[in-house]
XYZ file of N, CA and C in Angstrom:
702
model
N 0.864 -0.810 -0.410
C 0.386 -0.106 0.408
C 1.121 1.534 0.147
N 0.040 2.376 -0.724
C 0.786 3.543 -0.754
C 1.049 4.468 0.626
N 0.730 3.634 2.140
C 0.929 3.828 2.980
C 0.742 3.464 4.226
N 1.650 4.370 5.230
C 1.692 3.003 6.714
C 1.594 3.659 7.692
N 0.552 2.754 8.247
C -0.673 3.304 9.749
C 0.835 3.328 10.754
N 1.441 3.511 11.510
C 1.956 3.265 12.756
C 1.081 4.560 14.253
N 1.423 4.142 15.420
C 0.558 3.710 16.422
C 1.593 5.896 17.072
N 0.722 6.462 17.542
C 1.237 7.802 17.934
C 1.247 7.801 19.689
N 1.227 7.453 20.847
C 1.273 7.706 22.249
C -0.049 6.319 21.701
N -1.018 5.947 22.619
C -1.811 5.007 23.162
C -3.760 5.811 22.709
N -3.134 7.404 22.039
C -4.022 7.626 21.415
C -3.881 8.583 20.082
N -3.359 7.874 19.512
C -3.147 8.431 17.830
C -2.477 7.935 16.825
N -3.052 7.128 15.694
C -1.901 7.214 15.150
C -1.951 8.043 13.848
N -1.144 7.229 12.684
C -0.160 8.549 11.788
C -0.486 8.062 10.352
N -0.688 8.296 9.878
C -0.663 7.475 7.842
C 0.366 8.917 7.690
N 1.262 7.227 7.490
C 2.635 7.980 6.313
C 2.884 7.492 4.759
N 2.784 9.114 4.103
C 2.924 8.799 2.654
C 4.217 9.232 2.554
N 5.051 9.638 2.619
C 6.108 9.995 2.134
C 7.340 10.342 3.582
N 8.224 11.293 3.615
C 9.274 11.948 3.825
C 10.169 13.374 2.224
N 9.261 13.582 1.567
C 8.976 14.814 1.330
C 8.702 15.258 0.827
N 8.586 16.724 1.191
C 7.761 17.763 1.574
C 7.537 17.774 -1.039
N 5.760 17.939 -1.352
C 5.428 17.833 -3.211
C 4.307 17.933 -2.486
N 3.772 18.366 -4.048
C 2.547 18.427 -4.127
C 1.869 16.992 -4.689
N 1.999 16.261 -4.604
C 1.360 15.406 -5.216
C 1.459 14.404 -4.096
N 2.289 14.378 -2.534
C 2.087 13.979 -1.950
C 1.113 14.681 -0.968
N 1.288 16.086 -1.304
C 0.137 17.004 -0.367
C -1.742 16.535 -0.632
N -1.401 15.631 -1.821
C -2.708 15.801 -2.231
C -3.509 13.926 -2.162
N -2.147 13.491 -1.473
C -2.639 12.045 -0.717
C -3.395 12.289 0.282
N -2.497 13.708 1.085
C -2.643 13.303 2.955
C -4.115 14.197 2.379
N -4.443 15.541 1.566
C -5.338 15.807 1.406
C -7.473 14.224 1.039
N -6.760 14.037 -0.024
C -7.739 12.651 -0.192
C -7.497 12.004 0.804
N -6.724 11.070 1.527
C -6.921 10.639 2.943
C -8.002 11.754 4.336
N -7.462 12.025 3.676
C -8.536 12.856 4.835
C -9.524 13.621 4.823
N -9.888 13.279 3.424
C -11.657 13.653 2.767
C -12.144 12.289 2.974
N -11.581 11.585 2.636
C -12.096 10.825 2.458
C -12.573 10.252 3.777
N -11.549 10.364 5.059
C -12.132 9.419 6.032
C -12.796 10.653 7.043
N -12.926 11.447 6.923
C -13.878 12.310 6.897
C -14.977 12.307 7.374
N -15.471 11.973 5.505
C -16.575 11.143 5.053
C -17.245 9.901 5.651
N -16.435 8.976 6.031
C -16.718 7.493 6.764
C -16.732 7.857 7.590
N -16.388 9.170 8.795
C -17.154 9.145 9.752
C -16.892 7.345 10.891
N -15.007 7.103 11.197
C -15.207 5.471 11.716
C -15.606 6.360 13.368
N -15.972 5.311 13.693
C -16.549 5.332 14.867
C -15.513 5.325 16.009
N -14.894 6.315 16.653
C -13.729 6.322 17.737
C -12.275 7.665 17.872
N -13.011 8.329 16.183
C -12.471 9.877 15.770
C -12.944 10.013 16.005
N -11.632 11.263 16.750
C -11.977 11.854 17.352
C -11.968 13.612 16.056
N -11.118 13.141 15.608
C -10.433 15.112 14.758
C -9.551 13.919 13.476
N -8.632 14.941 13.138
C -8.047 14.525 11.820
C -7.631 14.814 11.171
N -5.912 15.186 10.877
C -5.360 16.455 10.888
C -3.872 15.943 10.133
N -4.027 16.826 8.300
C -3.235 16.142 7.587
C -1.803 17.397 7.464
N -0.863 16.973 7.479
C 0.225 18.186 6.783
C 1.061 17.289 6.060
N 1.896 17.474 5.520
C 2.630 17.903 4.121
C 2.141 16.446 3.856
N 3.041 15.841 4.624
C 3.262 14.018 4.002
C 2.508 12.891 4.430
N 2.045 13.222 6.004
C 1.100 12.482 6.456
C -0.276 13.241 7.250
N -0.790 12.502 8.060
C -2.222 12.251 8.603
C -2.673 12.151 9.767
N -2.302 13.080 10.733
C -3.125 12.520 12.394
C -4.660 12.117 12.548
N -4.307 10.803 12.780
C -5.816 10.944 12.894
C -5.786 10.771 15.043
N -6.625 11.008 15.340
C -6.615 10.929 16.883
C -7.774 10.366 16.975
N -7.926 9.535 18.114
C -9.297 8.680 18.277
C -9.158 8.415 20.172
N -10.260 8.886 20.554
C -11.084 7.763 22.004
C -11.090 6.197 22.259
N -9.609 6.104 23.501
C -8.904 4.348 23.316
C -10.464 4.508 24.011
N -10.816 2.695 24.494
C -11.769 2.760 25.118
C -12.138 1.464 26.079
N -12.445 1.085 26.636
C -11.796 -0.062 27.879
C -11.607 -2.067 26.181
N -10.542 -2.318 26.811
C -10.227 -3.702 26.213
C -11.351 -4.440 25.764
N -11.078 -4.733 24.363
C -12.252 -6.070 23.827
C -13.179 -5.201 22.786
N -13.428 -3.551 23.124
C -14.022 -2.897 22.134
C -12.679 -2.284 21.089
N -14.135 -1.947 20.278
C -13.951 -1.668 19.324
C -13.039 -0.615 18.197
N -12.273 0.281 18.881
C -11.555 1.395 19.104
C -10.000 1.429 18.978
N -9.464 0.065 19.484
C -8.286 -0.348 19.545
C -7.488 -0.072 18.440
N -5.704 0.244 18.030
C -5.628 0.784 17.440
C -5.873 -0.752 15.975
N -5.275 -1.454 16.260
C -5.312 -2.461 15.123
C -6.634 -3.056 14.477
N -8.357 -2.693 14.949
C -8.847 -2.433 14.516
C -9.508 -0.837 14.282
N -8.874 0.102 14.256
C -8.785 0.770 13.428
C -8.783 1.677 12.367
N -6.727 0.478 12.384
C -5.803 0.610 11.393
C -6.062 -0.564 9.978
N -7.965 -1.103 10.330
C -8.018 -1.946 9.766
C -9.421 -1.123 9.055
N -9.816 -0.432 9.435
C -11.635 -0.324 9.060
C -10.338 1.415 8.399
N -9.444 1.926 8.360
C -9.627 3.030 7.296
C -8.244 2.369 6.514
N -7.202 1.387 5.924
C -7.496 1.262 5.450
C -7.891 0.256 4.486
N -9.599 -0.175 4.814
C -11.196 -0.320 4.254
C -11.144 1.083 3.775
N -10.927 2.109 3.880
C -11.571 3.988 3.631
C -10.643 4.321 2.257
N -9.227 4.050 2.990
C -8.446 4.244 1.826
C -8.317 3.115 0.067
N -8.239 2.790 0.748
C -8.395 1.309 -0.469
C -8.935 2.036 -1.216
N -11.252 2.256 -1.117
C -11.264 3.143 -2.204
C -11.326 3.704 -1.796
N -10.581 5.246 -1.829
C -10.739 6.358 -2.058
C -8.726 6.158 -2.995
N -8.171 5.872 -3.071
C -7.253 6.030 -4.108
C -7.552 4.721 -5.161
N -8.292 4.072 -4.979
C -8.827 2.182 -6.237
C -8.573 3.890 -7.917
N -8.541 3.322 -8.987
C -8.005 3.435 -9.927
C -8.875 4.440 -10.400
N -10.538 3.677 -10.008
C -12.174 4.349 -10.981
C -12.746 5.468 -10.230
N -11.716 5.157 -8.242
C -11.963 5.997 -8.185
C -12.246 7.645 -8.371
N -12.881 8.578 -8.892
C -13.779 9.799 -8.512
C -12.127 11.239 -8.226
N -11.362 11.917 -8.663
C -10.591 11.862 -8.392
C -11.048 13.825 -7.020
N -10.789 14.260 -5.920
C -10.648 15.496 -5.224
C -10.946 16.555 -5.711
N -12.133 17.237 -6.305
C -11.300 18.621 -7.114
C -11.532 19.669 -6.201
N -10.313 20.358 -5.929
C -9.889 20.505 -4.738
C -10.343 22.400 -5.124
N -10.912 23.192 -4.171
C -10.884 24.357 -4.110
C -10.452 25.209 -4.859
N -10.709 26.452 -5.238
C -9.732 27.285 -6.113
C -10.205 28.585 -5.074
N -9.136 29.474 -4.578
C -9.267 30.498 -3.433
C -8.216 31.213 -4.276
N -9.218 32.381 -4.703
C -7.792 34.020 -5.347
C -7.960 34.846 -3.972
N -7.135 35.322 -3.760
C -5.877 36.133 -2.766
C -5.377 37.288 -3.182
N -5.929 38.132 -2.767
C -5.420 39.774 -3.297
C -3.863 39.869 -2.210
N -3.347 40.484 -2.934
C -1.567 40.313 -2.399
C -1.670 42.327 -2.862
N -1.463 43.016 -1.496
C -0.412 43.868 -2.327
C 0.769 44.130 -1.482
N 2.186 44.378 -2.892
C 3.437 43.800 -3.251
C 3.666 45.334 -2.822
N 5.139 44.723 -1.736
C 6.358 46.030 -1.525
C 5.970 46.508 -1.177
N 7.192 47.345 -0.567
C 7.061 48.949 0.654
C 6.583 48.525 1.548
N 5.459 49.459 2.178
C 5.387 49.385 3.974
C 4.106 48.324 4.460
N 3.343 47.423 2.924
C 3.038 46.389 2.759
C 3.845 44.786 2.625
N 5.485 45.214 1.714
C 5.956 43.941 2.001
C 7.155 44.208 2.017
N 8.438 44.761 3.137
C 9.095 45.188 3.488
C 10.697 43.889 3.126
N 10.146 43.528 2.341
C 10.840 42.287 2.279
C 11.639 42.174 0.901
N 10.803 42.624 0.179
C 10.177 42.636 -0.966
C 11.770 43.051 -2.109
N 12.720 43.380 -1.820
C 13.834 44.152 -2.048
C 15.164 43.088 -1.458
N 14.463 42.397 -0.220
C 16.063 41.362 -0.204
C 15.418 40.301 -0.810
N 14.956 39.860 -1.127
C 14.573 38.928 -1.554
C 14.415 39.072 -2.646
N 14.423 39.938 -3.704
C 14.764 39.510 -5.523
C 16.022 40.360 -4.844
N 16.951 40.777 -4.209
C 18.447 40.924 -4.025
C 19.031 39.471 -4.206
N 18.322 38.854 -2.803
C 19.236 37.438 -2.759
C 18.741 36.376 -3.322
N 18.007 36.743 -4.875
C 17.090 35.815 -5.748
C 17.919 36.291 -7.234
N 18.909 37.095 -6.685
C 19.021 37.912 -8.211
C 18.009 38.144 -8.633
N 16.668 38.617 -8.692
C 15.530 38.747 -9.738
C 15.308 40.212 -9.417
N 14.745 41.063 -10.087
C 13.878 41.559 -10.175
C 11.824 41.472 -8.867
N 11.854 43.458 -7.746
C 11.293 43.577 -7.127
C 9.826 42.716 -8.700
N 9.654 43.157 -9.410
C 8.443 42.511 -11.063
C 8.964 41.570 -11.279
N 9.873 40.359 -11.052
C 9.721 38.991 -10.988
C 9.626 38.287 -10.391
N 10.720 38.597 -8.579
C 9.573 37.787 -7.314
C 8.377 38.404 -7.715
N 7.609 39.169 -7.939
C 5.784 39.518 -8.228
C 5.391 38.303 -8.905
N 5.741 39.005 -10.658
C 5.225 37.391 -10.678
C 5.546 36.117 -10.734
N 6.208 35.608 -10.204
C 6.631 34.095 -9.877
C 5.589 33.744 -8.919
N 5.529 34.615 -8.347
C 5.483 34.430 -6.430
C 3.618 34.070 -7.483
N 3.188 35.156 -8.354
C 1.034 35.219 -8.607
C 1.592 34.521 -9.379
N 1.653 34.193 -10.961
C 1.631 33.730 -11.537
C 0.598 32.081 -11.387
N 1.859 31.285 -11.191
C 1.181 29.880 -10.775
C 0.217 29.206 -9.410
N -0.335 29.106 -9.756
C -1.895 28.227 -8.014
C -0.573 27.826 -7.711
N -0.166 27.823 -6.353
C 0.496 27.317 -5.541
C -0.845 25.868 -4.745
N -0.386 25.102 -3.849
C -1.501 23.944 -2.425
C -1.027 24.382 -1.893
N -2.185 24.128 -0.793
C -2.342 24.144 0.460
C -1.586 22.716 1.534
N -0.945 23.044 2.074
C -0.543 21.410 2.687
C -1.148 21.714 3.163
N -0.384 21.923 4.914
C -1.200 22.411 6.223
C -2.083 23.917 7.315
N -2.786 23.254 7.563
C -2.754 24.540 8.047
C -2.303 24.732 10.368
N -0.979 25.838 10.259
C -0.113 25.283 11.045
C 0.417 26.142 11.678
N 0.516 26.677 12.814
C 1.762 27.339 13.730
C 0.515 28.674 14.014
N -0.634 28.929 13.750
C -1.249 29.963 14.575
C -2.719 28.989 13.768
N -3.677 29.543 14.375
C -4.750 29.055 13.826
C -4.804 29.224 12.271
N -5.606 28.903 11.050
C -6.174 29.427 10.508
C -4.503 29.797 8.898
N -3.891 30.045 10.071
C -2.514 30.209 8.693
C -1.919 28.939 8.400
N -1.834 29.147 6.900
C -1.597 28.173 6.288
C -0.025 28.086 5.283
N 0.409 27.432 5.398
C 1.456 26.190 4.281
C 1.047 26.087 2.879
N 1.649 27.387 2.356
C 1.256 27.368 0.755
C 2.785 27.391 -0.348
N 2.168 26.210 -1.652
C 3.515 25.825 -2.308
C 3.625 24.709 -3.218
N 4.838 24.517 -3.672
C 5.687 24.288 -3.457
C 5.487 25.900 -4.714
N 6.764 26.694 -4.659
C 6.807 28.346 -4.805
C 8.165 28.257 -6.419
N 8.278 28.079 -6.767
C 9.510 28.319 -8.419
C 10.734 28.507 -7.634
N 11.478 27.542 -7.917
C 12.792 26.975 -7.846
C 13.974 28.209 -7.432
N 13.097 29.159 -8.176
C 14.049 30.485 -8.563
C 14.038 31.496 -7.374
N 12.797 31.091 -6.265
C 11.985 31.974 -5.544
C 13.212 31.648 -4.221
N 14.003 30.302 -4.249
C 14.835 29.572 -2.793
C 15.348 31.045 -2.527
N 15.034 30.465 -0.683
C 15.128 31.435 0.434
C 14.520 30.606 1.409
N 16.513 30.861 2.476
C 16.073 30.216 3.708
C 14.646 31.908 4.557
N 14.863 31.260 6.260
C 13.844 32.010 7.210
C 15.171 33.234 7.052
N 14.638 34.294 7.567
C 14.627 35.141 8.368
C 16.623 35.143 9.430
N 17.513 35.565 9.397
C 18.267 34.913 10.231
C 18.366 36.000 11.431
N 16.783 36.823 11.491
C 16.619 37.700 13.041
C 15.503 36.913 12.655
N 13.894 37.238 13.756
C 12.802 36.904 13.208
C 12.108 38.182 13.832
N 11.508 38.090 13.237
C 10.302 39.506 14.062
C 9.226 39.388 15.800
N 9.729 40.288 16.260
C 8.925 39.342 17.605
C 7.177 39.568 17.259
N 7.080 40.989 16.019
C 5.261 41.500 15.366
C 5.226 41.362 14.414
N 5.455 40.326 13.764
C 4.591 40.609 12.384
C 2.762 40.932 12.169
N 2.654 41.772 11.493
C 1.394 42.550 11.681
C 0.209 40.603 10.222
N -0.951 40.803 11.142
C -2.463 40.643 10.289
C -1.956 40.941 9.171
N -2.448 39.668 8.413
C -2.329 39.265 7.789
C -1.182 39.300 5.956
N 0.036 39.170 6.733
C 1.547 39.249 6.112
C 1.203 38.121 5.209
N 1.865 38.479 4.330
C 2.086 37.315 2.756
C 3.424 37.284 3.287
N 4.197 36.383 3.289
C 5.862 36.002 3.708
C 5.900 34.787 3.332
N 7.029 34.431 1.987
C 7.709 33.587 2.128
C 9.606 32.935 2.402
N 9.080 31.433 2.421
C 10.398 31.143 2.873
C 11.032 29.336 2.631
N 11.560 28.851 2.074
C 11.581 27.747 1.651
C 10.484 27.034 0.349
N 10.654 28.303 -0.033
C 9.619 27.533 -1.451
C 8.570 27.303 -1.046
N 8.072 28.075 -0.528
C 6.527 28.403 0.053
C 6.101 29.847 0.726
N 4.628 30.266 1.097
C 3.829 30.894 1.368
C 3.265 30.706 3.112
N 3.640 31.537 4.015
C 3.058 31.272 5.373
C 1.724 32.738 5.264
N 1.423 32.969 5.026
C -0.020 34.441 5.700
C -0.319 34.290 6.629
N -0.121 35.369 8.079
C -0.181 35.459 8.997
C -1.492 36.527 9.260
N -2.432 35.346 10.238
C -4.091 35.237 10.313
C -3.475 36.682 11.289
N -2.912 36.978 12.130
C -3.153 37.712 13.758
C -1.804 38.054 13.467
N -1.705 38.217 14.264
C -0.180 39.329 14.593
C 0.425 39.123 15.296
N 1.341 38.638 14.971
C 2.254 37.301 15.421
C 3.845 37.489 15.151
N 5.365 35.814 16.704
C 6.252 36.894 15.912
C 5.942 35.635 14.369
N 7.048 36.052 13.603
C 7.180 35.485 12.761
C 9.181 35.362 11.923
N 9.646 34.715 11.278
C 10.292 34.882 10.888
C 10.675 34.458 9.149
N 9.707 34.790 8.360
C 9.378 34.687 6.797
C 9.989 35.838 6.341
N 10.227 36.233 5.311
C 10.746 36.669 4.434
C 9.513 37.930 3.823
N 8.547 39.239 4.746
C 7.006 39.117 4.573
C 6.881 39.956 2.486
N 6.597 40.161 2.154
C 6.604 40.452 0.441
C 5.175 41.125 0.101
N 4.068 41.412 1.169
C 3.215 41.658 0.745
C 2.027 41.579 2.202
N 0.705 41.779 1.694
C -0.120 41.724 2.456
C -2.323 41.716 1.910
N -2.526 40.784 2.582
C -3.748 40.884 1.334
C -5.201 41.094 2.634
N -5.610 41.414 2.116
C -6.726 42.628 2.583
C -8.137 41.671 3.777
N -7.393 40.081 2.872
C -8.753 38.957 3.664
C -8.262 38.644 5.200
N -9.108 38.383 5.697
C -9.094 37.923 7.051
C -9.337 36.152 7.172
N -8.393 35.915 7.425
C -7.340 33.815 7.261
C -8.745 33.149 8.652
N -8.615 33.768 9.227
C -8.946 32.576 10.622
C -9.761 34.317 11.758
N -11.272 33.316 11.871
C -12.380 34.448 11.780
C -13.357 33.067 12.896
N -12.941 33.312 14.767
C -13.542 32.607 15.012
C -14.928 31.734 15.550
N -15.516 33.193 14.803
C -17.129 33.601 14.160
C -17.727 33.458 13.291
N -17.227 32.693 12.827
C -17.391 32.108 11.296
C -17.348 30.731 10.917
N -18.098 30.006 10.345
C -18.154 28.829 10.687
C -17.541 28.460 8.713
N -17.125 27.666 8.365
C -15.350 27.368 8.725
C -14.486 28.440 9.391
N -13.934 28.267 10.709
C -13.718 29.714 11.072
C -12.296 29.273 9.761
N -10.836 29.054 9.561
C -10.429 29.167 8.445
C -10.902 29.696 6.742
N -10.499 30.591 6.296
C -10.662 30.633 4.874
C -10.011 29.496 4.415
N -9.204 29.474 4.487
C -8.025 28.352 3.630
C -8.820 26.534 4.575
N -8.085 25.916 3.509
C -7.548 24.603 4.624
C -7.489 23.692 3.192
N -6.499 22.458 4.118
C -5.409 21.599 2.794
C -6.528 21.074 1.754
N -4.946 20.488 0.475
C -6.052 20.482 -0.389
C -6.452 21.522 -1.314
N -6.012 22.808 -0.533
C -7.109 24.107 -1.527
C -6.433 24.223 -2.381
N -6.155 25.179 -3.850
C -4.893 25.531 -4.414
C -5.773 27.210 -4.418
N -4.204 27.420 -4.385
C -4.497 29.560 -4.353
C -4.210 29.513 -5.502
N -4.578 31.260 -5.707
C -4.179 32.147 -7.197
C -3.575 33.863 -6.296
N -2.380 33.365 -5.895
C -2.606 34.692 -5.671
C -2.477 35.933 -6.505
N -3.472 36.955 -6.299
C -3.366 38.560 -7.264
C -3.139 39.908 -6.578
N -2.200 39.993 -7.358
C -1.455 41.200 -7.225
C -2.584 42.706 -7.199
N -2.382 43.183 -6.107
C -3.697 44.319 -6.064
C -2.867 45.332 -5.803
N -3.179 47.048 -5.710
C -2.320 48.251 -5.963
C -2.988 47.861 -3.843
N -1.720 49.403 -3.510
C -1.790 50.096 -2.132
C -4.109 50.515 -2.817
N -3.991 51.197 -2.858
C -5.048 51.739 -3.196
C -6.825 50.963 -2.728
N -6.345 49.899 -3.820
C -7.067 48.813 -3.312
C -6.939 48.156 -2.142
N -6.160 46.929 -1.796
C -5.922 46.600 -0.858
C -6.559 47.620 0.482
N -6.615 48.952 0.945
C -6.865 50.115 1.842
C -8.539 49.516 0.836
N -8.361 50.055 0.464
C -10.383 49.712 -0.326
C -10.967 48.507 0.399
N -10.317 48.187 -0.127
C -10.865 46.144 0.897
C -11.711 45.997 2.113
N -10.131 47.289 2.301
C -9.854 46.728 3.984
C -10.959 47.988 5.033
N -10.829 49.045 4.187
C -12.773 49.993 4.818
C -14.243 48.720 3.958
N -13.387 47.796 3.711
C -15.183 47.457 2.790
C -14.847 46.360 3.706
N -14.192 45.739 4.453
C -15.152 44.704 4.853
C -14.669 46.122 6.841
N -14.146 46.807 7.066
C -14.579 47.548 8.074
C -15.732 47.721 8.784
């Protein structure tokens, strides 16, 4: 099977699909998570897809009940065999447009990224926005997406010194990925722009704008368009 099921403590198991970060493996994780949510296997309380694995949290029951690791692993295998069968319909990812105002006060690291990558600032914007990217997972903070993989010409690591306060909506890159900060927080990625969209609102359902498996297209906008969108939202 193209996956491995391993125990993680006494109330979690992990589906492992590989040891790399790429869109093919990310799509397998998203497909598995969607199929398992639809299956509603008794005992599983939470399903968390990541870059190359899916964590399944479950509630253990007294000895002999059908919610132990072996029983759950068998039920999971049945669901995934059907989800990954040759005649199974592939999942259709949501297409989400994320407007981004690049550079200047909204993207204070854009010039540094361009210099590091031996590109102009316009080329960085073009490479970041021209190709749709994949949402691998949410992490770090509620609703914070890890999005990739970007053009290799945008290769840059994290900042040597993280910022203590990154504004909400900041669009930042590192390791060929994008992080969008949903609220004010520390952060060590290079900020190249900002979006007026709200990434996480606990009063909405769902609370997070993005979900693993989504496809994102970054749309360059002007500072005037950014401010107008923020004003309209307020």
